[in-house]
């Protein structure tokens, strides 16, 4: 806590002018001291923020995790000097930290906001994400928490070109999120020049209204107009989200740069900073607190502490409900097991929620939707918003599971990557993976998803081969921190495991093993069944193959892989229903090569040509990932010199 | 060519009813014969297509590559039965092929359209992509070809929830693409139930108008209304794109399923199909041709044959212009070399075009924009549309280079994946990669891009370490088929190569080498410089390290890697400014493990913790990818038992 004067509660409108000047001065000072940052993008929004935090944002700065607090999200994350200057004004960041910590190594005042700061809900900086994330928080507030907090999102005008902004407004109006307020800082200038619409506020208004928002158009430097608009916006009794369109001037307050192109993302040199500060009336060190929230009208559903990345223990027994059980040998699709397990989880844990992208009858999320309609959110065909809503729900400590076809999570990769930076705990389930889907063709075949998901920081990547393991892994995901991903298969395949079996994340199953093993066959998902069939064929010739079900692709069970390689003289056959780069095979080769000096030779069967339509069997054979190809690859390794 | 009656030229409106019935019947027949597909989604749009192809689409079916042809894109790719029925009606696909080839293995009538068919411009099936692709084709028509073809895009109503549709309309109106017509088949029902807006055509109209389109609202089953609207839409003399909002009925024409939920993506069983065909008046086998295009008013800029994936030879000398040269040791950023090379290419080849996502002053695409403003398209902050426009330009045989920060290509991953299925030749340049960027923090750091791009089918992934190689690789990309990706670095690093050096795709450079090498250091981009510094430090202790510049990550120079591993007893240190999964290290381990039996031990230095802000040096040291960590890793490998 800064050693500043005792904060007051709320300020009158006249005082917001002083506060705005301080926010501008501090934006200039912090960015100049750091030698980088975006002062002009901060100055345009300083009046908006002064009025917002001084008179409207209901926030207990001493209890940033308080359930009743309003939320403040900087979708224009590059205006971090302004946000951190707000924190100084609130008395939670010292002037010293602002001047020596901004953008410095090891410090928490990063170039773009992240939840390294307790007042930040989500990381921003990839534009067009803060508002979609805010939709998720607002969904929680209106439908789950049922607490009258508001979600205030500051957007830049450049990011209005991102389709994700319109996905967000579409969903905000569909779900009547009157607790969501987007404030658009329309300063006319982007990074390299004017924005598309510049100061055509009418065009913005028509778009936002057409997407179902209540629109308030103001001069973003007129404090009274701002105050009036935020008063209106903060009244959540209606049924629409609010968009405040604020006409502003980039660099406002420093005449040398006001409304000038060429000053995006550039701190002022020392001499210019001095002139700016002088023109703004000099340094100030006000501490200002706005209204505090009323206590939540009823206690929110109790929630456990949000698990921290790295800290979550595998297991998740605390949230596991009664699991469905499957009979050995029955053909059950892993996507069906996903739906079953989700329903069981929902029974056991009221904080489990589900979302889907208009394919819930394929992913089997519809089973959860029928069982717990109040905890299911249909996101229609808007995968970016699907993931962003999950991130927003995780801000409010819910346990979101979002599903769509595995291929279509590629649409949301930027959001998934940012979810990791946001330290969000989100669970993604992608169905219909690989050529196994058959006739629909390559547009519907996820063949890049494992690579994409593995590369996300701190992610968990799971690919079960049967219903028992799929259901167990869904339960594991519920208590897993960070971004976790489950890949499920379209078709039904035999149940391999009995109900008592456990599937810890980071583990694997050795399904065939003997001291006479001469080759190791490794599969996951659909190819595990092909590995088993290949092993049976080899066994007919008295060739013993070890078979590993590598259901946990990240983290990976290096120990079992190394042991298998040692026993089988380094001979490995890996088969995966994925392009050859970055998936199961890469996970194995990465793990083995780092494990120490070994002699290794791996035949890697993967989808190397562009597939077309066909049956599952035809396409797996054509890709060379079926039992026959695995068997041949094993024989070739054994016959090689 | 089908053995059908001689095609006529155009049909009168009364005849379109017969044609529409045939399209419906054939959609039913083909999907029932295949046992999968989307008949009801085809039947809703059959009247629209009958009028379009019979009376408006100017297309020479005998010359699908003709420059003057209109373009027809099925953004709702799942309506492939309708599209293929259109091809039968045009006489270019036989009834036999339609009945025995649809969705079958090895056949070209895939579940969703791909350019395996000569009349298909782009693959669709991931919703919300056909219209953005169409924007690219229309940009080519209006600004480059200057040929009055029209781009007709059939969209579904469900896909209007995708933000990319609004990115497309936004850019279409910004660029005044009066040659672009989106026809929205508003049949009210999605896969799992009603769409968000159902039949609220007013809401769609307000949105499309607010985004700058001319909107025509019609009954999509009234042939005269359709004809009137398409006549209006086809007049391109205005300055707006046109959106035709057609109220339709899913399953139209078969009373058992009309407007019924539960029939999405389901072929009719045989008996239902018989009743449907009977209700529709039975089979027909009309061959119908609409208007042909006038010859192009002037010859389009001559274009070479589009390179085919797999077929392009490395080299690209044919399009290489005068290259910028750099002095050894000068510090030059590879992103600057990108800009230089792009300008040189632009001088040499008039079909080279550039696009950027509002960061051209950072990526250095602005140099091309200044040199060739007529061949530069600003896409603002809309990365999905950025990539889609490049795909559309490649349809018209241009040589597009699209650039933004490497991190933000994650926003467009679904589009990049689909570009590969579309057989598009697009070149992507991502700048500001990795922790090297410094103070801006993780939201701006591409740490997943190499994994993402490697996993794309047929992709080329390049990561040069100096300006000379960067410029040379940009020239190589110009003649490269498929999706190629160049990763560039923010900071300036010493020029390593002289102007005479060549950098074939798939090659590498061995920068330090002797018979006494005991360890191999491998880097690319910024880490190559760290590898060189580490080698110098090791050399001071008489430890000889081989150093490899692996500028071509895909395809990869396996031969050089295997040789280095053999000489250095399998000891490898790999350093990359990327998360550990799927990037440089995985590319190397994948290649080595498949190369044959070898003893290997690799220390893989990569960005394993979430970075924050700081200087490049601080962040590279913290990630353990700087010279000191590489040196230590090499010593540890040598000291290990």
Coordinates of C-alpha atoms in Angstrom, one line a residue, chain A residues 237-490:
Chain A
X237 CA -32.4 -2.1 -15.1
X238 CA -32.7 -2.4 -18.8
X239 CA -32.1 -5.4 -21.1
X240 CA -29.3 -4.2 -23.3
X241 CA -25.6 -3.7 -23.0
X242 CA -24.5 -0.1 -23.2
X243 CA -21.9 1.3 -25.6
X244 CA -20.5 4.8 -24.8
X245 CA -19.0 6.3 -27.9
X246 CA -16.6 9.0 -26.7
X247 CA -15.1 11.4 -29.2
X248 CA -11.6 12.0 -27.9
X249 CA -8.3 13.5 -29.0
X250 CA -5.1 11.4 -29.0
X251 CA -2.5 13.0 -26.8
X252 CA -5.1 15.3 -25.3
X253 CA -3.6 17.9 -22.9
X254 CA -0.3 18.3 -24.6
X255 CA -0.6 20.7 -27.5
X256 CA 2.5 19.5 -29.3
X257 CA 1.1 16.0 -30.0
X258 CA -2.7 16.5 -29.7
X259 CA -4.4 14.8 -32.7
X260 CA -1.0 14.3 -34.4
X261 CA -0.2 11.2 -36.3
X262 CA 3.2 9.6 -35.6
X263 CA 3.0 9.5 -31.8
X264 CA 1.4 6.1 -31.3
X265 CA 3.4 3.9 -28.9
X266 CA 6.1 6.5 -28.3
X267 CA 7.1 7.9 -25.0
X268 CA 8.1 11.5 -24.9
X269 CA 11.8 12.3 -24.7
X270 CA 12.7 13.9 -21.3
X271 CA 12.4 17.5 -22.6
X272 CA 9.1 17.0 -24.2
X273 CA 7.8 15.2 -21.1
X274 CA 8.8 18.2 -19.0
X275 CA 6.9 20.5 -21.3
X276 CA 3.9 18.1 -21.3
X277 CA 3.8 18.0 -17.5
X278 CA 4.1 21.8 -17.3
X279 CA 1.2 22.2 -19.7
X280 CA -0.8 19.8 -17.7
X281 CA -0.2 21.8 -14.5
X282 CA 2.5 19.8 -13.0
X283 CA 2.7 16.7 -10.9
X284 CA -0.1 15.8 -8.5
X285 CA -0.4 13.0 -6.0
X286 CA -4.1 12.8 -5.2
X287 CA -5.4 9.7 -3.8
X288 CA -9.0 9.2 -4.8
X289 CA -11.5 6.6 -4.1
X290 CA -14.9 6.3 -5.7
X291 CA -18.0 4.5 -4.5
X292 CA -17.7 1.2 -2.8
X293 CA -20.0 -1.7 -3.7
X294 CA -23.0 -2.5 -1.6
X295 CA -22.5 -5.9 0.0
X296 CA -23.7 -8.6 -2.3
X297 CA -27.4 -9.0 -1.7
X298 CA -27.0 -12.7 -1.1
X299 CA -23.9 -14.8 -0.7
X300 CA -22.6 -15.9 -4.1
X301 CA -22.4 -19.7 -4.5
X302 CA -19.4 -20.6 -2.4
X303 CA -16.4 -21.0 -4.6
X304 CA -13.0 -22.6 -3.9
X305 CA -9.9 -20.6 -4.3
X306 CA -9.1 -20.3 -7.9
X307 CA -6.4 -22.9 -8.6
X308 CA -3.1 -21.4 -9.5
X309 CA -1.1 -22.6 -12.5
X310 CA 1.6 -25.0 -11.5
X311 CA 0.0 -25.5 -8.1
X312 CA -3.0 -27.7 -8.9
X313 CA -2.6 -31.2 -7.8
X314 CA -3.9 -33.9 -10.1
X315 CA -6.9 -35.8 -8.9
X316 CA -9.9 -33.6 -8.6
X317 CA -11.8 -35.9 -6.4
X318 CA -13.3 -33.0 -4.7
X319 CA -15.4 -32.1 -7.7
X320 CA -16.0 -35.6 -9.1
X321 CA -19.6 -36.7 -9.3
X322 CA -20.9 -40.2 -9.9
X323 CA -19.2 -41.3 -13.1
X324 CA -21.0 -43.2 -15.9
X325 CA -19.5 -46.6 -16.3
X326 CA -19.0 -48.5 -19.6
X327 CA -18.8 -52.2 -20.3
X328 CA -15.5 -53.5 -21.7
X329 CA -15.7 -54.1 -25.4
X330 CA -18.8 -51.9 -26.0
X331 CA -18.4 -49.4 -28.7
X332 CA -18.8 -45.9 -27.2
X333 CA -17.6 -42.6 -28.7
X334 CA -15.3 -40.6 -26.4
X335 CA -17.4 -37.5 -27.2
X336 CA -20.4 -39.4 -25.7
X337 CA -18.3 -40.0 -22.6
X338 CA -17.5 -36.3 -22.5
X339 CA -21.2 -35.5 -22.3
X340 CA -21.8 -38.2 -19.7
X341 CA -19.0 -37.0 -17.5
X342 CA -20.0 -33.3 -17.8
X343 CA -23.4 -34.2 -16.5
X344 CA -21.9 -36.1 -13.6
X345 CA -19.6 -33.2 -12.8
X346 CA -22.5 -30.8 -13.0
X347 CA -24.3 -32.8 -10.3
X348 CA -21.3 -32.8 -8.0
X349 CA -20.2 -29.2 -8.4
X350 CA -22.6 -26.3 -8.9
X351 CA -19.8 -24.1 -10.3
X352 CA -19.3 -26.3 -13.3
X353 CA -20.7 -24.5 -16.4
X354 CA -20.7 -25.5 -20.1
X355 CA -20.6 -23.6 -23.3
X356 CA -20.8 -24.7 -26.9
X357 CA -20.5 -23.3 -30.4
X358 CA -23.9 -24.5 -31.9
X359 CA -22.7 -28.1 -32.2
X360 CA -23.8 -29.4 -28.8
X361 CA -25.7 -32.3 -30.3
X362 CA -22.4 -33.4 -31.9
X363 CA -20.0 -32.7 -28.9
X364 CA -22.6 -34.1 -26.5
X365 CA -22.6 -30.9 -24.5
X366 CA -26.3 -30.9 -25.1
X367 CA -26.6 -33.5 -22.3
X368 CA -25.3 -30.9 -19.8
X369 CA -27.6 -28.3 -21.3
X370 CA -30.6 -30.4 -20.7
X371 CA -29.6 -31.4 -17.2
X372 CA -28.5 -27.9 -16.1
X373 CA -30.0 -25.3 -18.5
X374 CA -29.2 -22.5 -16.1
X375 CA -25.5 -23.3 -16.3
X376 CA -25.2 -23.7 -20.0
X377 CA -24.5 -20.9 -22.4
X378 CA -25.0 -21.3 -26.2
X379 CA -22.4 -19.2 -28.0
X380 CA -23.7 -20.1 -31.5
X381 CA -21.1 -20.1 -34.3
X382 CA -18.6 -17.7 -32.7
X383 CA -15.7 -19.6 -31.4
X384 CA -13.7 -16.6 -30.3
X385 CA -16.5 -15.5 -28.0
X386 CA -16.9 -19.1 -26.9
X387 CA -13.4 -19.2 -25.5
X388 CA -13.6 -15.6 -24.3
X389 CA -16.8 -16.3 -22.4
X390 CA -15.1 -19.3 -20.7
X391 CA -12.2 -17.0 -19.7
X392 CA -14.7 -14.5 -18.2
X393 CA -16.5 -17.1 -16.3
X394 CA -13.2 -18.4 -14.9
X395 CA -12.6 -14.8 -13.6
X396 CA -15.6 -15.4 -11.4
X397 CA -14.2 -18.7 -10.2
X398 CA -16.6 -20.9 -12.3
X399 CA -15.3 -24.1 -13.8
X400 CA -16.1 -23.6 -17.5
X401 CA -16.0 -26.4 -20.1
X402 CA -16.2 -25.1 -23.7
X403 CA -16.8 -27.4 -26.6
X404 CA -16.9 -27.4 -30.4
X405 CA -15.4 -29.4 -33.2
X406 CA -11.7 -29.7 -32.5
X407 CA -11.0 -28.1 -35.9
X408 CA -12.8 -24.9 -35.0
X409 CA -10.8 -24.1 -31.9
X410 CA -8.2 -22.9 -34.4
X411 CA -10.6 -20.0 -34.9
X412 CA -9.9 -19.0 -31.3
X413 CA -6.2 -19.6 -31.0
X414 CA -5.3 -16.0 -30.1
X415 CA -7.9 -16.2 -27.3
X416 CA -6.5 -19.5 -26.1
X417 CA -3.0 -18.2 -26.0
X418 CA -4.2 -15.1 -24.2
X419 CA -6.2 -17.2 -21.7
X420 CA -2.9 -18.7 -20.6
X421 CA -1.4 -15.2 -20.1
X422 CA -4.6 -14.4 -18.2
X423 CA -4.0 -17.3 -15.9
X424 CA -7.5 -18.5 -16.7
X425 CA -8.6 -22.0 -15.8
X426 CA -10.5 -23.0 -18.8
X427 CA -11.3 -26.5 -20.2
X428 CA -11.8 -27.0 -23.9
X429 CA -13.2 -30.1 -25.5
X430 CA -12.7 -30.6 -29.2
X431 CA -14.7 -33.4 -30.9
X432 CA -14.5 -34.9 -34.4
X433 CA -10.8 -34.9 -34.6
X434 CA -8.7 -36.2 -37.5
X435 CA -9.4 -38.1 -40.7
X436 CA -11.4 -40.5 -38.6
X437 CA -14.4 -38.2 -39.1
X438 CA -14.7 -39.5 -42.6
X439 CA -17.0 -38.0 -45.3
X440 CA -17.1 -34.4 -44.2
X441 CA -13.6 -33.8 -45.5
X442 CA -10.6 -31.8 -44.4
X443 CA -12.3 -28.5 -43.4
X444 CA -13.9 -30.4 -40.5
X445 CA -10.8 -32.5 -39.6
X446 CA -8.7 -31.2 -36.8
X447 CA -5.2 -32.0 -37.9
X448 CA -3.4 -29.2 -36.2
X449 CA -5.1 -29.0 -32.8
X450 CA -2.6 -31.0 -30.8
X451 CA 0.3 -28.8 -32.1
X452 CA -1.6 -25.7 -31.4
X453 CA -2.7 -26.7 -27.9
X454 CA 0.7 -28.1 -26.8
X455 CA 2.4 -24.8 -27.6
X456 CA 0.2 -22.9 -25.2
X457 CA 2.0 -22.1 -21.9
X458 CA 1.1 -24.3 -19.0
X459 CA -1.5 -26.2 -21.1
X460 CA -2.7 -29.8 -20.5
X461 CA -3.4 -31.9 -23.6
X462 CA -5.4 -35.1 -23.3
X463 CA -6.5 -37.6 -26.0
X464 CA -8.3 -40.6 -24.6
X465 CA -9.0 -43.7 -26.6
X466 CA -12.0 -45.1 -24.8
X467 CA -15.0 -43.9 -22.9
X468 CA -13.8 -44.9 -19.5
X469 CA -10.6 -42.9 -19.8
X470 CA -12.4 -40.0 -21.5
X471 CA -14.8 -39.7 -18.6
X472 CA -12.1 -40.0 -16.0
X473 CA -10.0 -37.3 -17.7
X474 CA -13.0 -34.9 -17.8
X475 CA -13.1 -35.2 -14.1
X476 CA -9.4 -34.6 -13.9
X477 CA -9.8 -31.4 -16.0
X478 CA -12.3 -29.9 -13.5
X479 CA -9.5 -29.3 -11.0
X480 CA -6.8 -28.7 -13.4
X481 CA -5.3 -25.1 -13.5
X482 CA -4.6 -23.3 -16.7
X483 CA -5.8 -24.2 -20.2
X484 CA -6.7 -27.9 -20.6
X485 CA -7.8 -29.5 -23.8
X486 CA -9.5 -32.8 -24.4
X487 CA -9.6 -34.3 -27.9
X488 CA -12.5 -36.6 -28.6
X489 CA -13.3 -38.9 -31.5
X490 CA -16.4 -39.1 -33.6

